[in-house]
């Protein structure tokens, strides 16, 4: 039954169509042509506004342009900050305002084939994500371009914050202040210092490197020290200079 | 943790690597802005003091120039291509109306600010004419004539008042509009060789008031042969009948045009020359003047007047090249340029209504053989204090040069607009100074052979003496300049004579080739044009290839550049050999090239004069050598078996490799066919010849070495699919060995389309394409490695590489459009590489190659940290600090040229497009020179401080020792 109903409707519709087409055949074909043209050739206009707060539009609009997908489509700014990009076919575009001084957040603009326009936040990674923005566009000002980096300037604070300076200054302080704090003539203190010195230098057997060096370079004498210069051959001339001291230290 | 910190430091260092400090602005960089070939130019006559000159050019640029200096007030760039084409420029008061894109858009600009006033979209239909329409002495409307319709728009708001279809627009070609402020707009149309159609529209509502057709069987074009003069009289000229025709537009009774034989005026049009009528309508709300110019042959004009229906000559200008009308206040004058002698032209002013010459108004225009013939005259007339008329002229020449002159012939400014279309360029080292050259000459080969020991010593002494002398002179000059007040010391003007190489070879000669066939030599330090050379008879769509055959290193032989000019239509080529420092044409004999040239090859083989040999391969695969001395031919015979070259035939999708034979014929060795039904070859690039690779491999985290695949014969071939559907389009990249034809690697990027920009260097290829699925630009990098060991570390041979390279690839999102791509280049290749990316906004981004490294890890490990690899992130960062040209944007950047300097840290960069920008970049910072802000005061004060501290402490120690000794 349902099928029948449907069929009947179709027949009626067909009949209607036939009658109409009989009457205005010429017009119909003509309209069809026009429709074809529209689906491919119809262009739309993107509208919006961009304002730099605190700056007169006169001062920046002459060097600014509205760019759609690079410079595929170009628009210009009016003195009230408004702009329109004309002749844009349907599709999805990135709209940006290019100005050498000021920066604006780019926006993605989608134009449907019927001419419906929506704006959304530009996201290159999740391209299908939709966070809608008002249309006509209100371009968000994102501050002036910062093209330059600061020179490293020399200041006293840098000087005092430097660890190398601490490494220099602290020992100096210790050298100058320690004798003032500790009374060196106090015998008790003297002993204490001696003890701590011994702790710092536990191996008194180990000879001082500088001492060794002086000895090594001085003309050979038959002088003996604990820690052993004995194993050094007498002919330890300049040729073996490199090896000599190391071995001694080991010993 | 320490590694992490180190990585953070190195990354942060990297972020600052190529940034500009604020105090460096203008120190070593400069920019020149251009507009292109002027199509319309209007002087602002609204007020006497106005300096504005509005121009619209063939580069779709609409700009306002300062007529006193030639600088830009502002400039607007429309879309490139026919959609941004500026069809017409009209000006009234402060407003300029522009018709754009074949009558698609009507825009009104506020000329003082450079802001848009209004914009209206017009109906489709090809544009024919536009005119300002006045009513009762006031201009209120602008009328636009299309092929099938006419529309009237309000001048203050752009609103459409009415639009009317033109009658019989399928047969009648409507061409011009005329109005004179009487409430009517006339549209003039023509049926060629039949009749003229005149339609009258009422301004208020667009009603057709009258329509008539007049027989004119001789007429083929209205625009070129007719003009409207004196209260609506159509005046036409015909060469064949040697007659003038007049017709009052509004008359009802006159049914045909009145013929006036030129013979009756004792005039004759040169045969084969289309005579030109020039009339003037100073105010669109009033009828034009009754006086007009008639051009009878290329250098003969005559000023005529229509009075009481009769035409009478006022003054005959024979010879005269160019004429122009100009109006100031109520006075209209005519400026006429006539040849004076071989080297100069004189421009004189005549009053339009009488033809009488104004006294003391001569401007001498010097003809420069390097500028091209003048072809257009723009006159700016103004009233002087004594109410006489003064004027300045702008002369446009064949090579697009604009010269602005004032009396008595002073060139106020000059704009080389040919530079708006630079095609190719090279940077050439400057020559040594005379004294340096003297010293160099001492070690010449001949000198050593002929001279003995003693003369050599004497020679050395004398050259040293000359050096000393030069140094003293330099010191004296410094001292002398220092004594003079600062203002009187002129900046050292650079001229060709005092050009010399600086110690770091930072200053070079930029040789630029422009599309109009004009060559320029520009000093890279200052941007001054040092020489120019205009090559006449260059076809408009010629291809150019510039090669440096001999550099400046071979004193006393002058450097030599060769420009190959190829006519793209017929393929025939010619050579222009010149000295890149002075721009002079060289006298060396150039081989005749009777056949089209397919490929050129610059070989490192040199003749006795140290010029590299250039091989030209023609369409029969025959090779011509230039220079072709006996020595060269002998060398070519010896090395022929190792000379290979490739040819690309993109129409057949064929790449073929050839080898040179001893008799300078060639044999085909390999052929790769990329089927054209599926994809087409877009571009083929080898590596740059002057590129050095410092390190053979990369040290990995585990201290092993990954060797680079450094094949000097590798070609990168980019293809695009013929199917442009979003889902099926792709971009392909093939790496082909140019000697063996072996395809080393191929990669396909699906759902991608061009335009593809790519750089091929060292062991990597970086390319950019448009991802049509996600609608974004993506970078992809291919890097080739041999592996952990090198097959033959001493020499690379394409014929003996058994193992294919390992190929690594990674892709990244680039969050901006791309206009062009290039890589930095340094002397020895030690400095890290950066990619220079030209953006559509005009900025040039310096992107560290570190970001484009296919070994960037997704998961960070100890080893990758050790290698300083940045963890992978899909989106490429763009930081404005990386813009090497800060706010000096380079509009429509089309190419970036990089050249090494004498300093390893420094790379010279020239970006060209509509503008030219030159700068230096330091990809790894300036590691080999002291920084600009090096604190000399601090370091010297510390040194002195330490010195004095030692002195004082020494003294104190002595005192202390003495005291102790006494104790």
Coordinates of C-alpha atoms in Angstrom, one line a residue, chain B residues 300-787:
Chain B
X300 CA 57.1 64.1 -36.1
X301 CA 54.3 65.7 -34.2
X302 CA 52.1 68.7 -35.0
X303 CA 49.9 70.8 -32.8
X304 CA 46.6 71.6 -34.3
X305 CA 43.5 73.5 -33.3
X306 CA 39.9 73.2 -34.2
X307 CA 38.3 76.5 -34.5
X308 CA 34.8 77.2 -36.0
X309 CA 34.7 73.8 -37.5
X310 CA 38.1 74.3 -39.2
X311 CA 41.3 72.6 -38.3
X312 CA 44.4 74.8 -38.4
X313 CA 48.0 73.9 -37.5
X314 CA 49.4 75.9 -34.6
X315 CA 53.0 74.6 -34.7
X316 CA 54.9 71.9 -36.4
X317 CA 57.4 69.9 -34.3
X318 CA 59.8 68.3 -36.7
X319 CA 61.7 66.4 -35.3
X320 CA 60.1 65.5 -32.0
X321 CA 60.0 62.2 -30.2
X322 CA 57.5 62.7 -27.4
X323 CA 54.8 65.1 -26.5
X324 CA 52.6 65.6 -23.5
X325 CA 49.9 68.0 -22.2
X326 CA 49.8 69.3 -18.6
X327 CA 47.5 71.7 -16.9
X328 CA 48.0 73.9 -13.9
X329 CA 45.4 76.3 -12.7
X330 CA 43.7 77.6 -15.9
X331 CA 46.8 77.2 -18.1
X332 CA 47.4 74.2 -20.2
X333 CA 50.9 73.7 -21.7
X334 CA 52.4 71.2 -24.0
X335 CA 55.9 69.7 -23.4
X336 CA 57.7 68.5 -26.5
X337 CA 60.9 66.5 -26.5
X338 CA 63.0 66.8 -29.6
X339 CA 66.4 65.4 -30.4
X340 CA 69.2 68.0 -30.0
X341 CA 72.2 66.0 -31.0
X342 CA 73.6 62.5 -30.8
X343 CA 73.7 62.4 -27.0
X344 CA 71.0 64.7 -25.8
X345 CA 67.4 65.7 -26.2
X346 CA 65.8 69.0 -25.3
X347 CA 62.4 69.4 -23.8
X348 CA 60.6 72.7 -24.3
X349 CA 57.3 74.1 -23.1
X350 CA 54.7 75.6 -25.4
X351 CA 51.4 77.2 -24.5
X352 CA 48.6 74.9 -25.8
X353 CA 46.3 77.5 -27.1
X354 CA 48.7 79.4 -29.2
X355 CA 51.7 77.1 -29.7
X356 CA 54.0 79.8 -28.6
X357 CA 57.2 78.7 -26.9
X358 CA 57.6 79.7 -23.2
X359 CA 61.0 81.4 -22.7
X360 CA 63.7 79.8 -20.6
X361 CA 61.9 76.5 -20.3
X362 CA 64.4 74.2 -21.8
X363 CA 65.4 70.9 -20.1
X364 CA 68.2 69.0 -21.5
X365 CA 67.8 65.3 -21.3
X366 CA 71.1 63.4 -21.8
X367 CA 70.7 60.1 -23.7
X368 CA 72.6 57.4 -22.0
X369 CA 73.4 54.4 -24.2
X370 CA 72.9 52.2 -21.1
X371 CA 69.4 53.5 -20.4
X372 CA 67.5 52.9 -23.5
X373 CA 65.4 55.2 -25.6
X374 CA 62.8 57.4 -23.9
X375 CA 59.3 56.3 -24.7
X376 CA 57.0 58.3 -22.5
X377 CA 56.8 61.7 -21.0
X378 CA 54.9 62.7 -17.8
X379 CA 54.8 66.5 -17.1
X380 CA 54.2 68.1 -13.8
X381 CA 53.3 71.8 -14.4
X382 CA 53.0 74.3 -11.6
X383 CA 52.5 78.1 -11.4
X384 CA 55.5 80.1 -10.3
X385 CA 55.2 83.1 -8.1
X386 CA 55.2 85.5 -11.1
X387 CA 52.2 83.5 -12.5
X388 CA 54.3 81.9 -15.2
X389 CA 54.3 78.2 -15.7
X390 CA 57.1 76.1 -14.4
X391 CA 57.5 72.4 -15.0
X392 CA 59.3 69.2 -14.2
X393 CA 59.2 66.1 -16.3
X394 CA 59.4 62.4 -15.7
X395 CA 60.8 60.5 -18.6
X396 CA 60.2 56.8 -18.9
X397 CA 62.6 54.7 -21.1
X398 CA 62.4 51.4 -22.9
X399 CA 64.2 49.7 -20.0
X400 CA 61.5 50.9 -17.5
X401 CA 63.9 53.6 -16.1
X402 CA 62.2 56.6 -14.6
X403 CA 64.1 59.8 -14.7
X404 CA 62.8 62.9 -13.1
X405 CA 64.3 66.2 -14.4
X406 CA 64.0 69.8 -13.6
X407 CA 65.4 72.9 -15.3
X408 CA 67.9 73.2 -16.8
X409 CA 68.5 69.4 -17.0
X410 CA 69.3 68.4 -13.5
X411 CA 68.3 64.8 -12.8
X412 CA 66.4 65.1 -9.5
X413 CA 66.1 61.3 -9.1
X414 CA 66.2 58.2 -11.1
X415 CA 64.5 54.8 -10.5
X416 CA 65.8 51.7 -12.2
X417 CA 62.5 49.9 -12.4
X418 CA 64.1 47.1 -14.4
X419 CA 65.4 45.8 -11.1
X420 CA 61.8 44.9 -10.0
X421 CA 62.2 41.9 -12.2
X422 CA 65.6 40.3 -11.5
X423 CA 65.9 36.9 -13.2
X424 CA 69.3 35.7 -12.1
X425 CA 72.4 37.0 -10.3
X426 CA 75.9 36.1 -9.3
X427 CA 78.2 37.6 -6.7
X428 CA 81.7 38.2 -8.0
X429 CA 84.8 39.0 -5.8
X430 CA 86.1 42.5 -6.2
X431 CA 89.6 42.9 -7.7
X432 CA 92.7 43.7 -5.6
X433 CA 93.9 47.2 -5.4
X434 CA 96.7 48.4 -7.6
X435 CA 99.3 48.0 -4.8
X436 CA 98.0 44.5 -3.8
X437 CA 98.1 43.5 -7.4
X438 CA 101.6 44.8 -7.7
X439 CA 102.6 42.5 -4.9
X440 CA 100.8 39.6 -6.5
X441 CA 102.3 40.2 -9.9
X442 CA 105.7 39.6 -8.4
X443 CA 104.9 35.9 -8.1
X444 CA 103.7 35.6 -11.6
X445 CA 105.1 32.6 -13.5
X446 CA 106.9 34.5 -16.1
X447 CA 108.7 36.8 -13.7
X448 CA 110.3 33.9 -11.9
X449 CA 111.6 32.4 -15.1
X450 CA 113.0 35.4 -16.8
X451 CA 114.3 37.4 -13.9
X452 CA 117.3 36.5 -11.8
X453 CA 117.7 36.7 -8.1
X454 CA 118.8 40.3 -7.8
X455 CA 116.1 41.8 -9.9
X456 CA 113.6 39.8 -7.8
X457 CA 114.9 41.3 -4.6
X458 CA 114.8 44.8 -6.0
X459 CA 111.3 44.2 -7.2
X460 CA 110.2 43.0 -3.8
X461 CA 111.8 46.1 -2.2
X462 CA 110.1 48.4 -4.6
X463 CA 106.7 46.8 -4.1
X464 CA 107.2 46.9 -0.3
X465 CA 108.0 50.6 -0.7
X466 CA 104.9 51.2 -2.7
X467 CA 102.8 49.5 0.0
X468 CA 104.5 51.7 2.7
X469 CA 103.7 54.7 0.6
X470 CA 100.1 53.7 0.2
X471 CA 99.8 53.1 3.9
X472 CA 101.3 56.5 4.8
X473 CA 98.9 58.1 2.3
X474 CA 96.0 56.3 4.0
X475 CA 97.2 57.5 7.4
X476 CA 97.5 61.1 6.2
X477 CA 94.0 61.0 4.8
X478 CA 92.7 59.7 8.1
X479 CA 94.4 62.5 9.9
X480 CA 93.3 65.1 7.4
X481 CA 89.7 64.0 7.6
X482 CA 89.7 63.9 11.3
X483 CA 90.7 67.6 11.4
X484 CA 87.8 68.6 9.2
X485 CA 84.4 69.2 10.8
X486 CA 82.3 66.1 10.6
X487 CA 79.6 67.5 8.3
X488 CA 82.0 68.3 5.5
X489 CA 83.5 64.8 5.4
X490 CA 81.7 63.1 2.7
X491 CA 80.9 59.4 3.0
X492 CA 83.3 57.5 0.9
X493 CA 81.4 57.3 -2.3
X494 CA 81.9 54.0 -4.0
X495 CA 82.9 54.3 -7.6
X496 CA 84.3 51.7 -9.9
X497 CA 87.7 53.3 -9.6
X498 CA 88.1 52.9 -5.9
X499 CA 86.6 49.4 -5.7
X500 CA 88.8 46.9 -4.0
X501 CA 88.4 43.8 -2.0
X502 CA 88.2 44.2 1.7
X503 CA 90.2 42.0 4.1
X504 CA 87.4 39.6 4.7
X505 CA 86.0 39.6 1.2
X506 CA 82.7 40.8 2.5
X507 CA 82.1 43.3 -0.2
X508 CA 81.3 41.9 -3.6
X509 CA 79.9 42.9 -6.9
X510 CA 76.4 41.8 -7.4
X511 CA 75.8 41.1 -11.1
X512 CA 72.0 41.2 -11.7
X513 CA 70.2 40.2 -14.9
X514 CA 66.7 41.5 -15.3
X515 CA 63.9 40.3 -17.5
X516 CA 64.0 43.5 -19.6
X517 CA 67.5 42.6 -20.7
X518 CA 69.3 45.2 -18.6
X519 CA 72.3 44.1 -16.6
X520 CA 73.4 45.8 -13.4
X521 CA 76.5 45.8 -11.3
X522 CA 75.7 46.6 -7.7
X523 CA 78.0 47.1 -4.8
X524 CA 76.9 44.7 -2.2
X525 CA 78.0 46.9 0.7
X526 CA 76.1 50.1 -0.2
X527 CA 73.6 49.0 -2.8
X528 CA 74.9 51.6 -5.2
X529 CA 74.6 50.8 -8.9
X530 CA 78.1 50.9 -10.2
X531 CA 77.4 50.0 -13.8
X532 CA 74.4 49.2 -16.0
X533 CA 74.3 47.8 -19.5
X534 CA 71.2 47.6 -21.6
X535 CA 71.0 44.8 -24.1
X536 CA 68.7 45.9 -26.8
X537 CA 66.5 43.6 -28.8
X538 CA 65.9 41.1 -26.0
X539 CA 62.6 39.1 -26.5
X540 CA 60.3 39.6 -23.6
X541 CA 60.2 36.0 -22.5
X542 CA 63.8 35.1 -22.8
X543 CA 65.6 32.8 -20.5
X544 CA 68.9 33.8 -19.0
X545 CA 71.8 31.9 -17.5
X546 CA 74.7 33.7 -16.0
X547 CA 78.0 32.0 -15.5
X548 CA 81.3 33.2 -14.1
X549 CA 84.0 31.9 -16.4
X550 CA 87.0 33.6 -14.8
X551 CA 87.0 35.0 -11.3
X552 CA 89.0 37.9 -10.1
X553 CA 91.7 35.6 -8.8
X554 CA 93.7 35.6 -12.0
X555 CA 95.4 39.0 -12.2
X556 CA 96.2 40.5 -14.7
X557 CA 93.5 38.7 -16.6
X558 CA 90.2 40.5 -16.1
X559 CA 87.3 38.6 -14.6
X560 CA 84.8 37.3 -17.2
X561 CA 81.1 36.5 -17.0
X562 CA 79.1 34.9 -19.7
X563 CA 75.3 35.4 -20.1
X564 CA 73.4 32.9 -22.2
X565 CA 70.3 34.5 -23.6
X566 CA 67.8 32.0 -24.9
X567 CA 64.7 32.8 -26.8
X568 CA 62.0 30.6 -25.3
X569 CA 59.9 30.4 -28.4
X570 CA 62.4 29.4 -31.0
X571 CA 65.1 28.1 -28.6
X572 CA 67.9 30.0 -30.3
X573 CA 70.5 31.3 -28.0
X574 CA 73.2 34.0 -28.0
X575 CA 76.1 34.7 -25.7
X576 CA 77.0 38.0 -24.1
X577 CA 80.5 38.0 -22.6
X578 CA 81.4 40.9 -20.2
X579 CA 83.6 42.0 -17.4
X580 CA 81.5 41.8 -14.2
X581 CA 83.4 44.6 -12.5
X582 CA 83.1 47.2 -15.1
X583 CA 80.2 45.9 -17.1
X584 CA 82.0 46.3 -20.4
X585 CA 81.5 43.9 -23.2
X586 CA 84.5 41.7 -23.8
X587 CA 86.2 41.6 -27.1
X588 CA 86.7 37.8 -27.2
X589 CA 85.1 36.1 -30.2
X590 CA 81.9 34.4 -29.3
X591 CA 80.9 31.2 -31.1
X592 CA 78.0 31.4 -33.5
X593 CA 75.1 29.3 -32.2
X594 CA 72.9 28.4 -35.2
X595 CA 71.0 25.7 -33.4
X596 CA 68.9 25.8 -30.2
X597 CA 70.9 25.2 -27.1
X598 CA 69.5 22.5 -24.7
X599 CA 72.1 22.4 -21.9
X600 CA 75.2 24.2 -20.8
X601 CA 78.1 22.9 -18.8
X602 CA 80.8 24.9 -17.1
X603 CA 83.8 22.7 -16.7
X604 CA 86.8 23.2 -14.3
X605 CA 89.1 22.8 -17.3
X606 CA 91.0 26.1 -17.9
X607 CA 93.0 27.5 -20.7
X608 CA 96.2 29.5 -20.6
X609 CA 94.1 32.6 -19.7
X610 CA 92.5 30.8 -16.8
X611 CA 89.0 31.0 -18.2
X612 CA 86.9 27.9 -17.5
X613 CA 85.5 26.2 -20.6
X614 CA 81.8 26.4 -21.3
X615 CA 80.2 23.5 -23.2
X616 CA 77.0 24.2 -25.1
X617 CA 75.0 21.3 -26.2
X618 CA 72.6 21.9 -29.1
X619 CA 69.4 20.0 -30.1
X620 CA 71.5 17.6 -32.3
X621 CA 73.6 16.7 -29.3
X622 CA 76.6 18.4 -30.8
X623 CA 78.9 20.2 -28.4
X624 CA 80.4 23.7 -28.8
X625 CA 83.2 24.7 -26.6
X626 CA 83.8 28.3 -25.5
X627 CA 86.6 29.3 -25.5
X628 CA 87.8 26.8 -28.1
X629 CA 91.5 27.2 -28.2
X630 CA 93.8 24.4 -29.2
X631 CA 94.9 23.9 -25.6
X632 CA 91.3 23.5 -24.5
X633 CA 90.4 21.1 -27.2
X634 CA 93.4 19.0 -26.4
X635 CA 92.4 18.9 -22.7
X636 CA 88.8 18.1 -23.7
X637 CA 90.0 15.2 -25.8
X638 CA 92.0 13.8 -22.9
X639 CA 89.2 14.0 -20.4
X640 CA 86.2 13.4 -22.7
X641 CA 85.5 10.0 -21.3
X642 CA 84.8 11.4 -17.9
X643 CA 82.6 14.2 -19.0
X644 CA 78.9 13.4 -18.6
X645 CA 75.9 15.6 -18.8
X646 CA 72.1 15.1 -18.6
X647 CA 69.2 16.5 -20.5
X648 CA 65.6 16.9 -19.4
X649 CA 62.6 16.8 -21.7
X650 CA 59.7 17.5 -19.4
X651 CA 57.1 17.4 -22.2
X652 CA 58.0 13.7 -22.8
X653 CA 59.0 13.0 -19.2
X654 CA 62.4 11.9 -20.3
X655 CA 65.7 12.3 -18.5
X656 CA 68.7 11.2 -20.5
X657 CA 72.4 11.0 -19.8
X658 CA 75.2 11.5 -22.3
X659 CA 78.9 11.1 -22.4
X660 CA 81.3 13.3 -24.4
X661 CA 83.3 11.7 -27.2
X662 CA 86.7 12.8 -28.3
X663 CA 85.4 14.4 -31.4
X664 CA 83.0 16.5 -29.3
X665 CA 80.0 14.5 -30.3
X666 CA 78.1 12.6 -27.7
X667 CA 76.7 9.2 -27.0
X668 CA 73.6 8.3 -25.1
X669 CA 74.3 6.3 -22.0
X670 CA 71.1 6.1 -20.0
X671 CA 67.5 7.2 -20.2
X672 CA 64.9 7.4 -17.5
X673 CA 61.3 7.9 -18.6
X674 CA 58.7 9.1 -16.2
X675 CA 55.3 8.5 -17.8
X676 CA 53.7 11.9 -18.6
X677 CA 50.2 10.5 -18.2
X678 CA 50.7 10.1 -14.5
X679 CA 53.2 12.7 -13.5
X680 CA 55.2 15.5 -15.0
X681 CA 58.7 16.6 -14.2
X682 CA 58.6 20.0 -12.5
X683 CA 62.2 20.7 -11.6
X684 CA 65.7 19.1 -11.6
X685 CA 68.5 20.3 -9.4
X686 CA 72.0 19.1 -8.9
X687 CA 74.3 20.4 -6.2
X688 CA 75.9 23.8 -6.3
X689 CA 79.4 23.6 -7.7
X690 CA 81.0 25.9 -5.1
X691 CA 79.7 24.0 -2.1
X692 CA 82.2 22.5 0.3
X693 CA 81.4 19.8 2.8
X694 CA 83.7 19.9 5.8
X695 CA 82.8 16.7 7.6
X696 CA 82.5 13.3 5.9
X697 CA 80.2 12.0 8.6
X698 CA 78.3 12.5 11.8
X699 CA 79.5 11.4 15.2
X700 CA 76.8 9.4 16.9
X701 CA 76.0 9.1 20.6
X702 CA 78.0 5.9 20.9
X703 CA 81.1 7.5 19.3
X704 CA 80.7 5.6 16.0
X705 CA 80.6 7.6 12.8
X706 CA 77.7 7.6 10.4
X707 CA 79.2 8.5 7.0
X708 CA 77.4 10.8 4.6
X709 CA 76.6 9.7 1.1
X710 CA 78.3 12.6 -0.8
X711 CA 77.6 11.9 -4.4
X712 CA 78.5 15.0 -6.4
X713 CA 76.6 13.7 -9.5
X714 CA 73.3 13.2 -7.7
X715 CA 70.3 14.9 -9.2
X716 CA 67.0 15.6 -7.4
X717 CA 64.0 15.4 -9.7
X718 CA 60.6 16.6 -8.5
X719 CA 57.4 15.5 -10.2
X720 CA 53.8 16.4 -9.7
X721 CA 50.8 14.3 -10.6
X722 CA 48.8 15.3 -13.6
X723 CA 45.7 14.4 -11.6
X724 CA 45.0 17.4 -9.5
X725 CA 42.1 15.9 -7.5
X726 CA 42.6 16.5 -3.8
X727 CA 42.5 12.8 -3.0
X728 CA 44.7 11.5 -5.8
X729 CA 47.3 14.1 -6.3
X730 CA 50.8 13.4 -5.3
X731 CA 54.3 14.8 -5.4
X732 CA 57.2 12.6 -6.2
X733 CA 60.9 13.0 -5.7
X734 CA 63.6 10.9 -7.5
X735 CA 67.2 10.9 -6.6
X736 CA 69.1 9.9 -9.8
X737 CA 72.8 9.5 -10.3
X738 CA 73.7 11.8 -13.2
X739 CA 76.5 9.5 -14.5
X740 CA 74.9 6.1 -14.4
X741 CA 71.2 7.0 -14.5
X742 CA 70.6 4.8 -11.5
X743 CA 67.7 5.8 -9.4
X744 CA 69.2 6.0 -6.0
X745 CA 66.0 6.7 -4.1
X746 CA 62.4 7.6 -4.8
X747 CA 59.8 9.0 -2.5
X748 CA 56.1 9.8 -3.0
X749 CA 54.1 12.2 -1.0
X750 CA 50.5 11.3 -1.3
X751 CA 47.6 13.8 -1.1
X752 CA 50.1 16.5 -1.8
X753 CA 50.5 19.1 -4.6
X754 CA 52.9 21.8 -5.6
X755 CA 54.3 24.3 -5.9
X756 CA 57.3 22.4 -4.7
X757 CA 60.3 24.3 -3.4
X758 CA 63.4 22.3 -2.7
X759 CA 67.1 22.6 -1.8
X760 CA 69.6 19.9 -2.7
X761 CA 72.9 20.1 -0.9
X762 CA 75.5 18.0 0.9
X763 CA 73.8 14.7 1.6
X764 CA 70.3 16.0 1.9
X765 CA 67.3 17.3 0.0
X766 CA 64.7 19.5 1.7
X767 CA 61.4 20.0 -0.1
X768 CA 58.2 21.8 0.7
X769 CA 54.8 20.9 -0.7
X770 CA 51.1 21.5 0.0
X771 CA 49.3 18.8 1.9
X772 CA 45.9 19.0 0.3
X773 CA 44.3 16.7 2.9
X774 CA 45.2 18.8 5.9
X775 CA 45.5 22.0 3.9
X776 CA 48.9 23.0 5.2
X777 CA 52.5 23.3 4.0
X778 CA 54.8 20.6 5.0
X779 CA 58.6 20.3 5.0
X780 CA 60.2 17.0 4.3
X781 CA 63.8 16.1 4.6
X782 CA 65.7 13.3 3.0
X783 CA 69.2 12.5 4.2
X784 CA 71.5 9.9 2.6
X785 CA 74.1 8.0 4.5
X786 CA 76.7 5.4 3.5
X787 CA 76.5 3.7 6.9

